[in-house]
Coordinates of C-alpha atoms in Angstrom, one line a residue:
M1 CA 69.8 -33.8 133.2
P2 CA 70.1 -37.5 132.1
D3 CA 71.3 -37.9 128.5
D4 CA 68.1 -39.7 127.4
V5 CA 65.9 -36.9 128.9
A6 CA 68.0 -34.2 127.2
A7 CA 67.9 -36.0 123.9
A8 CA 64.1 -36.4 124.1
R9 CA 63.7 -32.7 124.8
A10 CA 66.0 -31.8 122.0
A11 CA 64.0 -34.0 119.6
A12 CA 60.8 -32.4 120.7
E13 CA 62.2 -28.9 120.2
E14 CA 63.4 -29.8 116.8
G15 CA 60.1 -31.4 115.9
S16 CA 58.3 -28.2 116.9
A17 CA 60.6 -26.0 114.9
F18 CA 60.2 -28.1 111.8
S19 CA 56.5 -28.5 112.1
H20 CA 55.6 -25.2 110.6
P21 CA 54.9 -25.2 106.9
P22 CA 57.3 -23.1 104.7
V23 CA 56.2 -19.5 104.1
D24 CA 56.6 -18.2 100.6
P25 CA 58.4 -14.9 100.3
D26 CA 56.9 -11.7 98.8
T27 CA 59.6 -11.8 96.1
T28 CA 62.9 -13.5 95.3
A29 CA 66.0 -12.0 93.7
A30 CA 69.1 -13.6 92.3
Y31 CA 72.6 -12.5 93.3
G32 CA 74.3 -14.9 90.9
D33 CA 73.8 -17.5 88.3
H34 CA 73.7 -20.7 90.4
P35 CA 70.2 -21.8 91.6
D36 CA 71.3 -21.4 95.2
Q37 CA 72.4 -17.8 94.7
V38 CA 69.1 -16.2 95.6
I39 CA 67.6 -14.1 98.4
D40 CA 63.9 -14.3 99.5
F41 CA 62.4 -11.0 100.7
Y42 CA 59.7 -10.6 103.2
A43 CA 58.0 -7.3 103.6
P44 CA 57.3 -5.9 107.1
R45 CA 53.8 -6.8 108.3
A46 CA 53.6 -4.4 111.2
E47 CA 54.9 -1.1 112.4
R48 CA 57.1 -0.7 115.4
G49 CA 59.9 1.5 116.6
P50 CA 60.0 5.3 116.2
G51 CA 58.3 5.1 112.7
G52 CA 59.8 5.7 109.3
P53 CA 61.4 2.9 107.1
A54 CA 61.7 -0.5 108.7
P55 CA 65.0 -2.1 109.6
L56 CA 66.3 -4.9 107.3
V57 CA 67.2 -8.2 108.9
V58 CA 69.5 -10.5 106.9
V59 CA 68.9 -14.2 107.8
L60 CA 71.5 -16.9 107.2
H61 CA 70.1 -20.3 107.8
G62 CA 71.8 -23.2 109.5
G63 CA 71.9 -26.9 108.9
A64 CA 75.6 -27.6 109.3
W65 CA 76.4 -26.1 105.9
R66 CA 75.0 -29.4 104.4
A67 CA 72.9 -29.4 101.2
P68 CA 69.8 -31.1 102.5
Y69 CA 69.1 -28.1 104.8
D70 CA 68.1 -25.2 102.7
R71 CA 66.5 -21.8 103.6
R72 CA 62.9 -23.1 103.6
H73 CA 63.2 -24.5 107.1
V74 CA 63.7 -21.0 108.5
S75 CA 61.1 -19.3 106.3
P76 CA 58.6 -19.4 109.2
F77 CA 61.2 -17.6 111.3
A78 CA 61.7 -15.0 108.5
A79 CA 57.9 -14.5 108.4
F80 CA 57.8 -14.2 112.2
L81 CA 60.3 -11.4 112.0
A82 CA 58.3 -9.7 109.2
G83 CA 55.3 -9.9 111.5
R84 CA 57.4 -8.0 114.1
G85 CA 57.9 -5.1 111.8
F86 CA 61.2 -6.0 110.1
G87 CA 61.9 -6.3 106.5
V88 CA 63.7 -9.7 106.0
A89 CA 66.2 -10.9 103.5
L90 CA 66.6 -14.7 103.7
V91 CA 69.8 -15.7 101.9
E92 CA 70.4 -19.0 100.2
Y93 CA 74.0 -20.2 99.5
R94 CA 75.8 -23.3 98.2
R95 CA 76.1 -26.1 100.8
G96 CA 77.6 -29.6 100.7
A97 CA 80.6 -30.7 98.8
E98 CA 80.3 -31.0 95.0
G99 CA 78.7 -34.4 94.4
D100 CA 78.4 -35.3 98.1
A101 CA 75.5 -33.6 100.0
A102 CA 76.5 -35.3 103.2
V103 CA 79.7 -33.2 103.5
A104 CA 79.4 -29.9 105.2
G105 CA 80.0 -26.8 103.1
R106 CA 82.0 -26.0 100.0
W107 CA 85.3 -24.3 99.9
P108 CA 85.4 -21.6 98.7
D109 CA 81.9 -21.5 97.3
T110 CA 80.0 -21.1 100.6
F111 CA 82.0 -18.1 101.5
D112 CA 81.9 -16.7 98.0
D113 CA 78.1 -16.8 98.1
V114 CA 77.7 -15.2 101.5
A115 CA 80.1 -12.4 100.5
A116 CA 78.4 -11.9 97.1
A117 CA 74.9 -11.9 98.7
L118 CA 75.8 -9.2 101.2
D119 CA 77.5 -7.1 98.6
A120 CA 74.5 -7.3 96.3
L121 CA 72.0 -6.8 99.1
P122 CA 71.7 -3.0 99.1
G123 CA 70.7 -2.8 95.4
L124 CA 68.4 -5.8 95.6
A125 CA 66.7 -4.6 98.8
R126 CA 66.1 -1.1 97.3
E127 CA 64.0 -2.7 94.6
A128 CA 62.4 -5.6 96.6
L129 CA 61.8 -3.8 99.9
P130 CA 61.8 0.0 99.3
Q131 CA 60.1 0.5 102.6
T132 CA 63.2 -0.6 104.5
D133 CA 66.1 1.5 105.7
P134 CA 69.5 0.5 104.2
R135 CA 71.2 2.2 107.2
R136 CA 69.5 -0.1 109.7
V137 CA 70.7 -3.6 108.7
V138 CA 71.2 -6.4 111.2
V139 CA 72.6 -9.8 110.2
T140 CA 71.3 -12.8 112.1
G141 CA 71.9 -16.5 111.6
H142 CA 71.3 -19.8 113.4
S143 CA 73.9 -22.5 114.1
A144 CA 76.1 -22.7 110.9
G145 CA 74.3 -19.6 109.8
G146 CA 75.4 -17.9 113.0
H147 CA 78.9 -18.7 112.0
L148 CA 78.3 -17.1 108.6
A149 CA 76.7 -14.1 110.2
L150 CA 79.7 -13.5 112.4
W151 CA 82.0 -14.1 109.5
A152 CA 80.1 -11.6 107.2
A153 CA 80.6 -8.9 109.9
A154 CA 84.4 -9.6 110.0
R155 CA 85.3 -9.4 106.3
H156 CA 87.3 -6.2 106.9
V157 CA 89.6 -8.0 109.3
L158 CA 90.3 -11.0 107.0
P159 CA 93.9 -11.6 105.9
A160 CA 95.0 -9.2 103.3
D161 CA 95.0 -11.9 100.6
A162 CA 91.5 -13.1 101.3
P163 CA 89.2 -12.6 98.2
W164 CA 86.3 -11.6 100.4
R165 CA 88.1 -8.9 102.4
L166 CA 86.5 -5.4 102.5
D167 CA 88.5 -2.2 102.8
G168 CA 86.4 -1.1 105.7
P169 CA 83.7 -2.3 108.1
P170 CA 80.4 -3.4 106.5
E171 CA 77.5 -1.0 107.0
L172 CA 75.7 -3.0 109.7
R173 CA 73.9 -2.0 112.8
G174 CA 75.0 -5.3 114.3
V175 CA 74.9 -9.1 114.4
V176 CA 72.7 -11.4 116.4
A177 CA 74.2 -14.9 116.2
L178 CA 71.9 -17.7 117.4
A179 CA 73.6 -20.7 118.9
P180 CA 76.4 -20.0 116.5
I181 CA 79.3 -22.3 115.5
A182 CA 81.4 -19.3 116.5
D183 CA 84.7 -21.0 117.3
L184 CA 85.6 -23.7 114.7
A185 CA 88.4 -25.2 116.7
V186 CA 86.3 -25.7 119.8
A187 CA 83.4 -27.0 117.7
E188 CA 85.8 -29.5 116.1
K189 CA 87.0 -30.7 119.6
L190 CA 83.4 -31.2 120.6
D191 CA 82.5 -32.9 117.3
V192 CA 79.7 -30.4 116.7
C193 CA 77.4 -31.7 113.9
G194 CA 79.7 -34.6 113.1
N195 CA 83.0 -32.8 112.2
A196 CA 81.1 -30.2 110.2
S197 CA 83.7 -27.5 110.9
L198 CA 86.5 -29.8 109.6
Q199 CA 84.6 -30.6 106.5
L200 CA 83.7 -27.0 105.8
L201 CA 87.4 -26.1 105.6
G202 CA 88.3 -29.0 103.3
G203 CA 89.4 -31.7 105.8
E204 CA 92.2 -32.2 108.3
E205 CA 95.0 -31.2 106.0
K206 CA 93.4 -27.8 105.3
F207 CA 91.8 -27.0 108.6
E208 CA 94.5 -25.0 110.4
E209 CA 95.6 -23.2 107.2
R210 CA 92.1 -22.0 106.4
R211 CA 90.9 -21.1 109.9
S212 CA 92.5 -17.6 109.6
Y213 CA 90.1 -17.0 106.7
A214 CA 87.0 -18.6 108.1
D215 CA 87.0 -18.8 111.9
P216 CA 85.1 -15.9 113.6
A217 CA 87.1 -16.5 116.8
L218 CA 90.2 -15.5 115.0
L219 CA 88.6 -12.5 113.2
L220 CA 88.5 -10.0 116.1
P221 CA 87.9 -7.3 117.0
T222 CA 85.3 -6.3 114.4
G223 CA 84.0 -3.1 115.8
I224 CA 80.5 -4.3 114.9
A225 CA 77.9 -4.6 117.8
T226 CA 77.5 -8.3 118.4
T227 CA 75.1 -10.3 120.5
L228 CA 75.1 -14.1 120.9
V229 CA 71.8 -15.8 121.9
Q230 CA 72.4 -19.3 123.3
G231 CA 70.2 -21.9 125.0
R232 CA 71.9 -23.4 128.1
A233 CA 70.3 -26.8 127.3
D234 CA 71.7 -26.9 123.7
I235 CA 73.2 -30.2 123.0
D236 CA 73.7 -29.6 119.3
V237 CA 76.0 -26.5 119.6
P238 CA 76.9 -26.4 123.3
Q239 CA 77.2 -23.2 125.2
T240 CA 81.0 -23.6 125.4
V241 CA 81.3 -22.7 121.7
A242 CA 79.6 -19.3 122.2
E243 CA 81.5 -18.6 125.4
S244 CA 84.8 -19.4 123.7
Y245 CA 84.0 -16.7 121.0
A246 CA 83.0 -14.2 123.7
D247 CA 86.3 -14.9 125.6
A248 CA 88.3 -14.4 122.4
A249 CA 86.5 -11.1 121.8
A250 CA 87.3 -9.9 125.3
K251 CA 90.9 -10.7 124.8
A252 CA 90.9 -8.7 121.6
G253 CA 89.4 -5.7 123.5
E254 CA 85.8 -6.1 122.3
V255 CA 82.7 -6.6 124.4
V256 CA 80.2 -9.2 122.9
G257 CA 76.8 -9.6 124.5
V258 CA 75.8 -13.1 125.5
T259 CA 72.2 -13.8 126.3
L260 CA 71.8 -17.3 127.9
L261 CA 68.4 -18.8 128.0
E262 CA 67.5 -21.3 130.7
D263 CA 65.9 -24.6 129.7
V264 CA 66.2 -23.8 126.0
G265 CA 68.0 -26.0 123.5
H266 CA 69.1 -25.5 119.9
F267 CA 65.9 -25.0 117.9
P268 CA 63.5 -22.8 119.9
L269 CA 65.6 -19.8 118.8
I270 CA 64.1 -20.1 115.3
D271 CA 60.7 -21.6 116.3
P272 CA 57.9 -19.0 116.1
A273 CA 55.9 -21.1 118.6
A274 CA 58.7 -20.8 121.3
D275 CA 59.2 -18.0 123.8
A276 CA 62.9 -18.0 122.9
C277 CA 62.0 -16.8 119.4
A278 CA 60.4 -13.6 120.8
V279 CA 63.6 -13.0 122.8
V280 CA 65.6 -13.2 119.5
A281 CA 63.3 -10.6 117.9
E282 CA 63.9 -8.3 120.9
E283 CA 67.6 -8.7 120.7
I284 CA 67.5 -7.8 117.0
A285 CA 65.3 -4.8 117.8
Q286 CA 67.9 -3.5 120.3
L287 CA 70.4 -3.2 117.5
A288 CA 68.1 -2.3 114.7
W289 CA 66.4 0.8 116.2

């Protein structure tokens, strides 16, 4: 496909995904003192599966870990999942360098927040969504949020001196990572999101040192059921990034599912108006029930 045609299609897909008005949550709870340390909860709007309490889906939003992109842009996706019978916890976290919103991520704040949110989630969800099953938790995330979802499921295999390390695997049914920035080194070689991976880890002088604490492709095997959903036509986070993670998992003795969608780019995965979004819901359901 010619570059201009691919770019035009990507722009149209992004426009559609961002055309939906934000959807307010049923309730919001704080997991820390910073304004960004909050979780929005959406109650399930339908029944599905074998009955009983609904699974809980944790959503980590994308936006290249940059401050201008907050959780509101995926609130229609969260509401879509609630309409499919899931309870949803939409996590906010600190993004952008202190004083420079154009820089991707904060070290270590972004990781501090994701770890703290997941640690606080069981207690917060019991109060906010008592109709959900804490034994049926699936983490999903889009793009940079896909990276964070994979990282959150790998905290028990972090280096021993990592402040976020868990003693054992997190209590998750699985991870569904959507067009994830799953291999930071490959993403950096491809200049994904304008050197966002490099910025996330604090720049060139810190990149290699910090990868062992932050790069999902180096944190394997996890023992957590994992599926990647990737559009073949994605020009924002190319298919190569997901395939590199899956290859690394295979070398580590772990099978990672990869669902490749034809003629789909980056944003339909979180666009309730797109067929790809329904595929994502089904992939989550496969792990949740």
